[in-house]
PDB file of C-alpha atoms and ligand atoms in Angstrom:
ATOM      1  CA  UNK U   1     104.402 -52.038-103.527  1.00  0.00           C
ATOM      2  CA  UNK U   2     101.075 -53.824-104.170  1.00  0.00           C
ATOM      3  CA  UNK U   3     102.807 -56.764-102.584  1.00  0.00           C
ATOM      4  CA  UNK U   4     104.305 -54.968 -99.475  1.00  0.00           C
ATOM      5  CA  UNK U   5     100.864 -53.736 -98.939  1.00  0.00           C
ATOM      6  CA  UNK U   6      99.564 -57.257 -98.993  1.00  0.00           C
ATOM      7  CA  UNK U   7     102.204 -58.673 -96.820  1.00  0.00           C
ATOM      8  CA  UNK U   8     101.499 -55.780 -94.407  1.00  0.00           C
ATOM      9  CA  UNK U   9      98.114 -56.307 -93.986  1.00  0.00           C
ATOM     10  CA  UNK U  10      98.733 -60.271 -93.498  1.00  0.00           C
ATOM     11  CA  UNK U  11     101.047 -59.300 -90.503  1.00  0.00           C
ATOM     12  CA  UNK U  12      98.340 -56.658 -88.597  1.00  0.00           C
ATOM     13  CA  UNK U  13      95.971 -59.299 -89.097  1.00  0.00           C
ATOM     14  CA  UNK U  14      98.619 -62.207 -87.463  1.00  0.00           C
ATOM     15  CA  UNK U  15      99.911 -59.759 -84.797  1.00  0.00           C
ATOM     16  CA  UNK U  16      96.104 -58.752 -83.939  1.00  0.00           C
ATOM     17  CA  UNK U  17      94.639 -61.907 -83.807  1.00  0.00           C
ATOM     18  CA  UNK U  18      97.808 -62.945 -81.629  1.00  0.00           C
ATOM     19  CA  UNK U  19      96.953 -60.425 -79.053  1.00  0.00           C
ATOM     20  CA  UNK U  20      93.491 -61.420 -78.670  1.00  0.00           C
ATOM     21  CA  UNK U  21      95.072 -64.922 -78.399  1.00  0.00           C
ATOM     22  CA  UNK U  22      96.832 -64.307 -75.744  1.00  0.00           C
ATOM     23  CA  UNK U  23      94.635 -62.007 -73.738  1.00  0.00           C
ATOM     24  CA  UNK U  24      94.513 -64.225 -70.751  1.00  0.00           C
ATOM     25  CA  UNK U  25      91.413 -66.245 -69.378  1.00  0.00           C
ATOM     26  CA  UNK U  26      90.905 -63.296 -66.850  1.00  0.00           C
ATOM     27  CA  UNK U  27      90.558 -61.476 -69.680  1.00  0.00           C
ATOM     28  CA  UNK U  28      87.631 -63.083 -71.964  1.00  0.00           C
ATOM     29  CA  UNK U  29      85.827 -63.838 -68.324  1.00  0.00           C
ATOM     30  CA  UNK U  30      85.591 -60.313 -68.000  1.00  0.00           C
ATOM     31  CA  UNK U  31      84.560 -59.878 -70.982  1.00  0.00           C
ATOM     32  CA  UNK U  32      81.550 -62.710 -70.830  1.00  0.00           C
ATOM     33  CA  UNK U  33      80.168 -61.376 -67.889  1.00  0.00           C
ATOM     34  CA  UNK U  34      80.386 -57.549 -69.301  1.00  0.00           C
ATOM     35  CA  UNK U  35      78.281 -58.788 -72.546  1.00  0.00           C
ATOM     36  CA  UNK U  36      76.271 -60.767 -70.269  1.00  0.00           C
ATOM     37  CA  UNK U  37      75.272 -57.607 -68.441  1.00  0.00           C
ATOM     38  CA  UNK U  38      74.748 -55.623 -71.507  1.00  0.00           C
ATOM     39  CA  UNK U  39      72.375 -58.281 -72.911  1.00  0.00           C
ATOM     40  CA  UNK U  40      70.508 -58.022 -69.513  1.00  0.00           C
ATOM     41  CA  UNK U  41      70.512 -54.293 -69.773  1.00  0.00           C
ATOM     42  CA  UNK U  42      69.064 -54.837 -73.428  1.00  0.00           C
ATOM     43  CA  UNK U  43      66.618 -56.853 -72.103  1.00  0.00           C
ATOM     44  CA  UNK U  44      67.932 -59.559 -74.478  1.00  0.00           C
ATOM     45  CA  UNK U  45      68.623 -62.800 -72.708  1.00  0.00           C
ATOM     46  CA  UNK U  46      70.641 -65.349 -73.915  1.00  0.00           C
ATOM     47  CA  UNK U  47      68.454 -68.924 -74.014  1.00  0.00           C
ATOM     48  CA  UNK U  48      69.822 -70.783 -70.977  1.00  0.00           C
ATOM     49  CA  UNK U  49      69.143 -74.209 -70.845  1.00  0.00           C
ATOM     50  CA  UNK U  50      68.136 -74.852 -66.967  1.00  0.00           C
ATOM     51  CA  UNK U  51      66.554 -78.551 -68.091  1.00  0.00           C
ATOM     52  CA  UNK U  52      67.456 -81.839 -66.811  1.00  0.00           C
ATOM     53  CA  UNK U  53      70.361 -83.008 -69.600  1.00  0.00           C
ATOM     54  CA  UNK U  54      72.451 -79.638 -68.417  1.00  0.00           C
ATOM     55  CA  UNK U  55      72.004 -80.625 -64.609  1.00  0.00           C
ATOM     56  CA  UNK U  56      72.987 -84.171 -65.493  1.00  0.00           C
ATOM     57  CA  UNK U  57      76.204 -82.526 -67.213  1.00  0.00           C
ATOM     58  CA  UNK U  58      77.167 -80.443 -64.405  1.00  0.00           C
ATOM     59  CA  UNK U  59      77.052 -83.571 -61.894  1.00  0.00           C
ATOM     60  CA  UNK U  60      80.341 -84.299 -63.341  1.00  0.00           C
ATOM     61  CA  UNK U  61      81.610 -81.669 -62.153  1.00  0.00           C
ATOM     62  CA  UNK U  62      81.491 -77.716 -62.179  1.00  0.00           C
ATOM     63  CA  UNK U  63      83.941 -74.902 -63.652  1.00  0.00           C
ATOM     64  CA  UNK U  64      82.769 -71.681 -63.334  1.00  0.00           C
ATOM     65  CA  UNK U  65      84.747 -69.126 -65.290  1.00  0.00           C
ATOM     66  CA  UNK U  66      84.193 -66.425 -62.505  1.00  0.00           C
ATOM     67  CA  UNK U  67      84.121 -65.754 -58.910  1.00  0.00           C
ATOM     68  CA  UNK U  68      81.306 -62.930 -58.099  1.00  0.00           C
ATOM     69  CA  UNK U  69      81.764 -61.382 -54.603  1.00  0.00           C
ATOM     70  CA  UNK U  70      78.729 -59.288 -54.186  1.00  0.00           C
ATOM     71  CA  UNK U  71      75.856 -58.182 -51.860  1.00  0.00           C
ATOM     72  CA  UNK U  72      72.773 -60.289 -50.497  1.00  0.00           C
ATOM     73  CA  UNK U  73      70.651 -57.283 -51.794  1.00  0.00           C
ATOM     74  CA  UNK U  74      67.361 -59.391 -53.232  1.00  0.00           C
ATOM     75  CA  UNK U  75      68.083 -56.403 -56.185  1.00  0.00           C
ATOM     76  CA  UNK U  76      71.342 -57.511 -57.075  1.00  0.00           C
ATOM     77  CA  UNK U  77      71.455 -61.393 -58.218  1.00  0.00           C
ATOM     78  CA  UNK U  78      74.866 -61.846 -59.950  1.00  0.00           C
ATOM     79  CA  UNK U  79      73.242 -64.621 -62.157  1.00  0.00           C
ATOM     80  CA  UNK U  80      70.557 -62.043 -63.617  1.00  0.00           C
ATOM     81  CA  UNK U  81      72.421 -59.387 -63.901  1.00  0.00           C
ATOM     82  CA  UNK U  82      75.162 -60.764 -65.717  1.00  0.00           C
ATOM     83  CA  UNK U  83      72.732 -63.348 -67.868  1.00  0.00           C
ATOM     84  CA  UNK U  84      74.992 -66.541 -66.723  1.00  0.00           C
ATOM     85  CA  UNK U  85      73.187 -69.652 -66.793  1.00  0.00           C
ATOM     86  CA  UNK U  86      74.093 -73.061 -64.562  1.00  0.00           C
ATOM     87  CA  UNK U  87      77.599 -73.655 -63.133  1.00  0.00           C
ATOM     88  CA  UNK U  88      79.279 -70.632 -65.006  1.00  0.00           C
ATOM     89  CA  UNK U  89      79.721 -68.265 -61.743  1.00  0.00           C
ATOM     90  CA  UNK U  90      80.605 -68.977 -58.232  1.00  0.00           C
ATOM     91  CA  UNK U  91      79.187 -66.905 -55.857  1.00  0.00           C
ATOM     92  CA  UNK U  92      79.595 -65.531 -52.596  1.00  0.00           C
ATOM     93  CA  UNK U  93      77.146 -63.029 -50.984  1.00  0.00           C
ATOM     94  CA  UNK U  94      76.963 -61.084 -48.007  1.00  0.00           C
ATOM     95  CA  UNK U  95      75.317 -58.323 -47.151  1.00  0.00           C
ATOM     96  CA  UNK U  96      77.801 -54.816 -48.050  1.00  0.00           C
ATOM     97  CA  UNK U  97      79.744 -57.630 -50.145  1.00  0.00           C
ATOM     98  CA  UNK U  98      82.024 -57.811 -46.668  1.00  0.00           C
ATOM     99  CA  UNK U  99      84.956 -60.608 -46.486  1.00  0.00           C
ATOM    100  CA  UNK U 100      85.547 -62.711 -43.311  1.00  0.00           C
ATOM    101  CA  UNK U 101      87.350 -66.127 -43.275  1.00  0.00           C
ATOM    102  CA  UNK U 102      84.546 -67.689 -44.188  1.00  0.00           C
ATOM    103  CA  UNK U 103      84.190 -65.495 -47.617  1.00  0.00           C
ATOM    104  CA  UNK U 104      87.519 -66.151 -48.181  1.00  0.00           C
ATOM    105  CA  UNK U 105      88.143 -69.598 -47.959  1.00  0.00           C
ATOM    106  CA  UNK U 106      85.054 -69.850 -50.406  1.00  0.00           C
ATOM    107  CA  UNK U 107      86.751 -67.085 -52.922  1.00  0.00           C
ATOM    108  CA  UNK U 108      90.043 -69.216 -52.376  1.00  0.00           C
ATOM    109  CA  UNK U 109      87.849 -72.274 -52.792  1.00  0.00           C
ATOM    110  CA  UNK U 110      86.566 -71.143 -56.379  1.00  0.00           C
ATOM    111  CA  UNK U 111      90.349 -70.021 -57.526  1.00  0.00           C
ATOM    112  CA  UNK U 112      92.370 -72.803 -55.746  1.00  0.00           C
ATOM    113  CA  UNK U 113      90.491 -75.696 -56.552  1.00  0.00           C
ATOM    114  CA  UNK U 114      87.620 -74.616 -59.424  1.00  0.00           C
ATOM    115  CA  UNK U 115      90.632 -72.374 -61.036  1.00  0.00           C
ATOM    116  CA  UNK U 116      88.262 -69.869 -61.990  1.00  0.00           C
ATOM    117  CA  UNK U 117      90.655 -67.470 -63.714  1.00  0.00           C
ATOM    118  CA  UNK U 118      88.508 -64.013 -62.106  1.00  0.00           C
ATOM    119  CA  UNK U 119      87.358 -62.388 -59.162  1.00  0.00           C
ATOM    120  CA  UNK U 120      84.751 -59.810 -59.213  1.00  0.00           C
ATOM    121  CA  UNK U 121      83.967 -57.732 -56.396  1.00  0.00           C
ATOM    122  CA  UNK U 122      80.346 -56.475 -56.987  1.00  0.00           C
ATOM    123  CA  UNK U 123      79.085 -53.491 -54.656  1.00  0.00           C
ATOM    124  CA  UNK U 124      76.063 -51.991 -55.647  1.00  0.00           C
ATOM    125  CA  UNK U 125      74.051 -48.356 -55.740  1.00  0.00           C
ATOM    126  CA  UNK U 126      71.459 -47.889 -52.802  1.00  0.00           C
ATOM    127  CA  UNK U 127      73.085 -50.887 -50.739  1.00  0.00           C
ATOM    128  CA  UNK U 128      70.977 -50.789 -47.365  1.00  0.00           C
ATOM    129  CA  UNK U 129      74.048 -52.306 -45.563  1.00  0.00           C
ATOM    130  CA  UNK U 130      76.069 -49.045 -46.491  1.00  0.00           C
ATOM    131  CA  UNK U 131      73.488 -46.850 -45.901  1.00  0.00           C
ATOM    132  CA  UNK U 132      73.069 -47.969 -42.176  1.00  0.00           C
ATOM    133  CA  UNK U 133      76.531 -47.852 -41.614  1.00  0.00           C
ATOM    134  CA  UNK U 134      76.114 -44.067 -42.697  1.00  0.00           C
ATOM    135  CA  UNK U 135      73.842 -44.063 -40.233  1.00  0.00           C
ATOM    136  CA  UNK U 136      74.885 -46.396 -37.222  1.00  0.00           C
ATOM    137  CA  UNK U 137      75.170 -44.767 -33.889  1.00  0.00           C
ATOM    138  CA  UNK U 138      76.938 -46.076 -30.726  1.00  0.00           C
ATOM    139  CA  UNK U 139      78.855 -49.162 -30.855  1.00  0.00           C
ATOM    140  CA  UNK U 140      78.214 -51.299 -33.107  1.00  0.00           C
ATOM    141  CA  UNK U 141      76.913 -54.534 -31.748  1.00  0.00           C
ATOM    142  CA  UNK U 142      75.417 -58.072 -32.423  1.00  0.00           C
ATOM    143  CA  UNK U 143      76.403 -60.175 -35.783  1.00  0.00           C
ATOM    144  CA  UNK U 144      74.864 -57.157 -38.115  1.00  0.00           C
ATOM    145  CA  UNK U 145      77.231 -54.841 -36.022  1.00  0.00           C
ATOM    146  CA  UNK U 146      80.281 -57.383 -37.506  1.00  0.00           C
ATOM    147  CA  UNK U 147      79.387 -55.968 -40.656  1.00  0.00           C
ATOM    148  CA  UNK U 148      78.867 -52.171 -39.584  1.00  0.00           C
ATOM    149  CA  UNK U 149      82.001 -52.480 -38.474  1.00  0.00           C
ATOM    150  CA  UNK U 150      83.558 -54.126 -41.942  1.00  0.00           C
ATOM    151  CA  UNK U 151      81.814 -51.027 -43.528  1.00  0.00           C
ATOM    152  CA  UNK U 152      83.064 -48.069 -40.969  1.00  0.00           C
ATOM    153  CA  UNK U 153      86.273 -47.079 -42.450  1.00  0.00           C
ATOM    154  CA  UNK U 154      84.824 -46.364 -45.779  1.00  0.00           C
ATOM    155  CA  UNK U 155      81.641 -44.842 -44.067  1.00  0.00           C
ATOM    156  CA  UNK U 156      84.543 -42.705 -42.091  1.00  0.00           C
ATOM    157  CA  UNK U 157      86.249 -41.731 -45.545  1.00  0.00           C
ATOM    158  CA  UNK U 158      83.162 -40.857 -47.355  1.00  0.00           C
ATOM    159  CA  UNK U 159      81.821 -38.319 -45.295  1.00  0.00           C
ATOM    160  CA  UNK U 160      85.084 -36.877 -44.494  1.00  0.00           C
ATOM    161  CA  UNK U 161      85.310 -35.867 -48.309  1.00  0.00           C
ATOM    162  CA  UNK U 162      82.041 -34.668 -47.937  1.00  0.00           C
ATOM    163  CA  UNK U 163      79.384 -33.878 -50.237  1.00  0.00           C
ATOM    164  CA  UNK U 164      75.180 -34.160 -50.564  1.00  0.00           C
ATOM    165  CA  UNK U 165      74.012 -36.937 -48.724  1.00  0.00           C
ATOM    166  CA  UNK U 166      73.782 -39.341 -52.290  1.00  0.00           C
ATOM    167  CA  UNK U 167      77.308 -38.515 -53.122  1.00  0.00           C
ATOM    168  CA  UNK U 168      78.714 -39.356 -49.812  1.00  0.00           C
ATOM    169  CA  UNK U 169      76.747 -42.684 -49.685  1.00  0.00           C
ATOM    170  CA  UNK U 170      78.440 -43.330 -53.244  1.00  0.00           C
ATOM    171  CA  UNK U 171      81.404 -42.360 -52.340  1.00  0.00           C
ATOM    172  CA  UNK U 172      81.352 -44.536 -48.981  1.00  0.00           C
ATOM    173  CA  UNK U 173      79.656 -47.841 -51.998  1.00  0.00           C
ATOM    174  CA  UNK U 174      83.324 -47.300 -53.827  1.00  0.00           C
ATOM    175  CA  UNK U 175      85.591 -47.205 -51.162  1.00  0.00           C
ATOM    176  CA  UNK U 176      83.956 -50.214 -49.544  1.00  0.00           C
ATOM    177  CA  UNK U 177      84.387 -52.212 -52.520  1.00  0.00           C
ATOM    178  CA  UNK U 178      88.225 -51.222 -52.307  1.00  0.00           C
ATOM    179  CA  UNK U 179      88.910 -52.348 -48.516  1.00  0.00           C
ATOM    180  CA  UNK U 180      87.191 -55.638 -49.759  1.00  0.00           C
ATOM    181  CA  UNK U 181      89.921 -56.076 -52.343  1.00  0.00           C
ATOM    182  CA  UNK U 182      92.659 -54.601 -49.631  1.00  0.00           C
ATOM    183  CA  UNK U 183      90.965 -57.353 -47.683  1.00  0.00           C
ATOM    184  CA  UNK U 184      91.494 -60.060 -49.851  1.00  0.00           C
ATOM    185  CA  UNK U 185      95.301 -58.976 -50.912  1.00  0.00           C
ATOM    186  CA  UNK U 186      96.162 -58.875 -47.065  1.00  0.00           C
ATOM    187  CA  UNK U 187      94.397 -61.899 -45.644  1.00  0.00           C
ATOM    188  CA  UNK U 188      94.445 -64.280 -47.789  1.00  0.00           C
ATOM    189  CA  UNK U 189      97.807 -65.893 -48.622  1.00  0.00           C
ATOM    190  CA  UNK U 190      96.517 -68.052 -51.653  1.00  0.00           C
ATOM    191  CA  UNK U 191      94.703 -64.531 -54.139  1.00  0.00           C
ATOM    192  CA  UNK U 192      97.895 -62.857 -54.255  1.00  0.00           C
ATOM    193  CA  UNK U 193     100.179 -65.535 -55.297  1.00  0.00           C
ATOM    194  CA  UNK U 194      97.434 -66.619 -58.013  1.00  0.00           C
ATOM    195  CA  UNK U 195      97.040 -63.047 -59.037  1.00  0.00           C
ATOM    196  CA  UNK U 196     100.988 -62.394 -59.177  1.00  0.00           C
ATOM    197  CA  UNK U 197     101.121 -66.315 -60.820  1.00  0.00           C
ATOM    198  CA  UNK U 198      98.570 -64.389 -63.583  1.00  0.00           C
ATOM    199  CA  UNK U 199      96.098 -67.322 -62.762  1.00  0.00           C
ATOM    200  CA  UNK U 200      93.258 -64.736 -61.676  1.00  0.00           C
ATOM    201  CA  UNK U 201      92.281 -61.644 -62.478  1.00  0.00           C
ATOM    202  CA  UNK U 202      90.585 -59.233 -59.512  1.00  0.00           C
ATOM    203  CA  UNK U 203      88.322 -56.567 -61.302  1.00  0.00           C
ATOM    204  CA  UNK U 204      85.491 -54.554 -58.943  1.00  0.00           C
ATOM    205  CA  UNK U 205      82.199 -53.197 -60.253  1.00  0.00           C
ATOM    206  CA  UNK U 206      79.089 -51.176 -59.329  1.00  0.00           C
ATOM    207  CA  UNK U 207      75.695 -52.167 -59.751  1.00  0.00           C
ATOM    208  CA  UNK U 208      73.247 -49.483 -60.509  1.00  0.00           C
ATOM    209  CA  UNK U 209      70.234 -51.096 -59.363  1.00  0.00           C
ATOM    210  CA  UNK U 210      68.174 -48.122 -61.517  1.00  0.00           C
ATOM    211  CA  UNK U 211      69.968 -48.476 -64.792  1.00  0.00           C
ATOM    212  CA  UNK U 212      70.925 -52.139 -64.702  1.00  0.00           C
ATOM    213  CA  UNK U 213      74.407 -51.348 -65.557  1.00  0.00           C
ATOM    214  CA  UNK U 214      77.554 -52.721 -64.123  1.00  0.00           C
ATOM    215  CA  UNK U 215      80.130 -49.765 -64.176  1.00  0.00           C
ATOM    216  CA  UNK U 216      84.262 -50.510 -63.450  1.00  0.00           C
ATOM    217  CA  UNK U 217      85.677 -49.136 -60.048  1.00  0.00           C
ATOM    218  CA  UNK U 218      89.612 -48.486 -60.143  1.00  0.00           C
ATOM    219  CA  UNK U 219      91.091 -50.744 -57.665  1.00  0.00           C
ATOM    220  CA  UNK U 220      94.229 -49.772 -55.748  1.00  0.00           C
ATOM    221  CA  UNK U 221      97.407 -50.830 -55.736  1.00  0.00           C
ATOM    222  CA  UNK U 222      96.900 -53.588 -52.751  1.00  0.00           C
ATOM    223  CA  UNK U 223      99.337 -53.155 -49.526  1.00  0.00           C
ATOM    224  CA  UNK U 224     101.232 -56.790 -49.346  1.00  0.00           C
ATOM    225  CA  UNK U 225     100.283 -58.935 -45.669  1.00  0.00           C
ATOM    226  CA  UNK U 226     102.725 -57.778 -43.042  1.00  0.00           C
ATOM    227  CA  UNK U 227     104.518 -61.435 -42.262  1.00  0.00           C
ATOM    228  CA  UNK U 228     104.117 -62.716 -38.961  1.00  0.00           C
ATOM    229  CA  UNK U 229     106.984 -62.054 -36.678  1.00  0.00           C
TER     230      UNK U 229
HETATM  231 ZN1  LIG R 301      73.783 -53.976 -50.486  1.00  0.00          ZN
END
């Protein structure tokens, strides 16, 4: 008995580690960043060596372990907020964290060629680029109106479920973040196959710029590209 028990405990400890093993790169990025964050949230940085022998190191070359996809908000620096140091995250920002071919070809850049094995799509409480799209009136116009209009149908959503005026521009913050990933999944040809491959992992987040914390959004299931006829 003594010896089953033994011989039991040998195999949880096998089959465990096993699993932890094999929980993919996506995975323990994920992971990094989210003990990065609480760390920053702690106030506890990790020592990050910004000197000259780590620059020298990364002229050979960089690999980031993440892709951040977030807003230009001066409140929300992906670097900070997740306590990375130098040439561990490649980001992109724009203001309401908005994809256009540019974006993309730099999010395809960082999976395609870097092979970072995660893409995080970062929106943030307060964001002032949500907010005026709350707000726009008329037709949206100029280059800032490119992103109103990147914004609208989650602006359109939000305040048709309603609410106070906070919960409406949270509401409008989440559902933004999720036509960014439908965005992604539908124009870019590369994300999919390298999600489907299990090469990357797509995860979205929320910043609370009052609390610090970086809280999980549910993404949906993404609609495929409708091919070209
Ligand atoms: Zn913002």
């Amino acid at each position: 008995m003594k010896r089953f028990k033994i011989l039991w405990a040998l195999f949880v400890v096998v089959f465990f580690s096993g699993l932890v093993f094999a929980s993919g790169a996506g995975d323990q990025a994920l992971q990094k960043l989210m003990d990065g964050n609480k760390r920053y949230v702690a106030g506890n940085l990790m020592k990050k060596d910004l000197g000259e022998t780590k620059r020298k190191e990364l002229t050979k070359g960089q690999k980031p372990f993440a892709i951040v996809i977030t807003c230009s908000d001066s409140r929300v620096p992906p670097e900070l907020l997740f306590d990375q140091g130098l040439g561990d995250i490649f980001v992109i920002r724009v203001a309401g964290n908005v994809v256009d071919p540019i974006a993309l070809g730099s999010i395809e850049y960082g999976a395609e060629h870097l092979n970072a094995p995660l893409l995080f799509i970062l929106g943030h409480s307060k964001c002032g680029a949500v907010t005026a799209t709350l707000e726009a009136k008329g037709k949206p116009e100029g280059n800032i109106g490119e992103i109103v209009k990147k914004i609208m149908p989650a602006a359109e959503k939000a305040k048709k479920k309603g609410g106070t005026e906070d919960e409406i521009l949270e509401t409008a913050i989440k559902e933004n973040v999720k036509n960014v990933y439908n965005d992604v999944m539908r124009k870019s040809k590369i994300i999919p196959e390298l999600l489907h491959e299990g090469k990357l992992k797509i995860v979205a987040g929320e910043y609370d710029i009052t609390t610090g914390k970086v809280g999980m959004i549910e993404l949906p299931k993404a609609t495929p590209a409708k091919k070209a006829h």
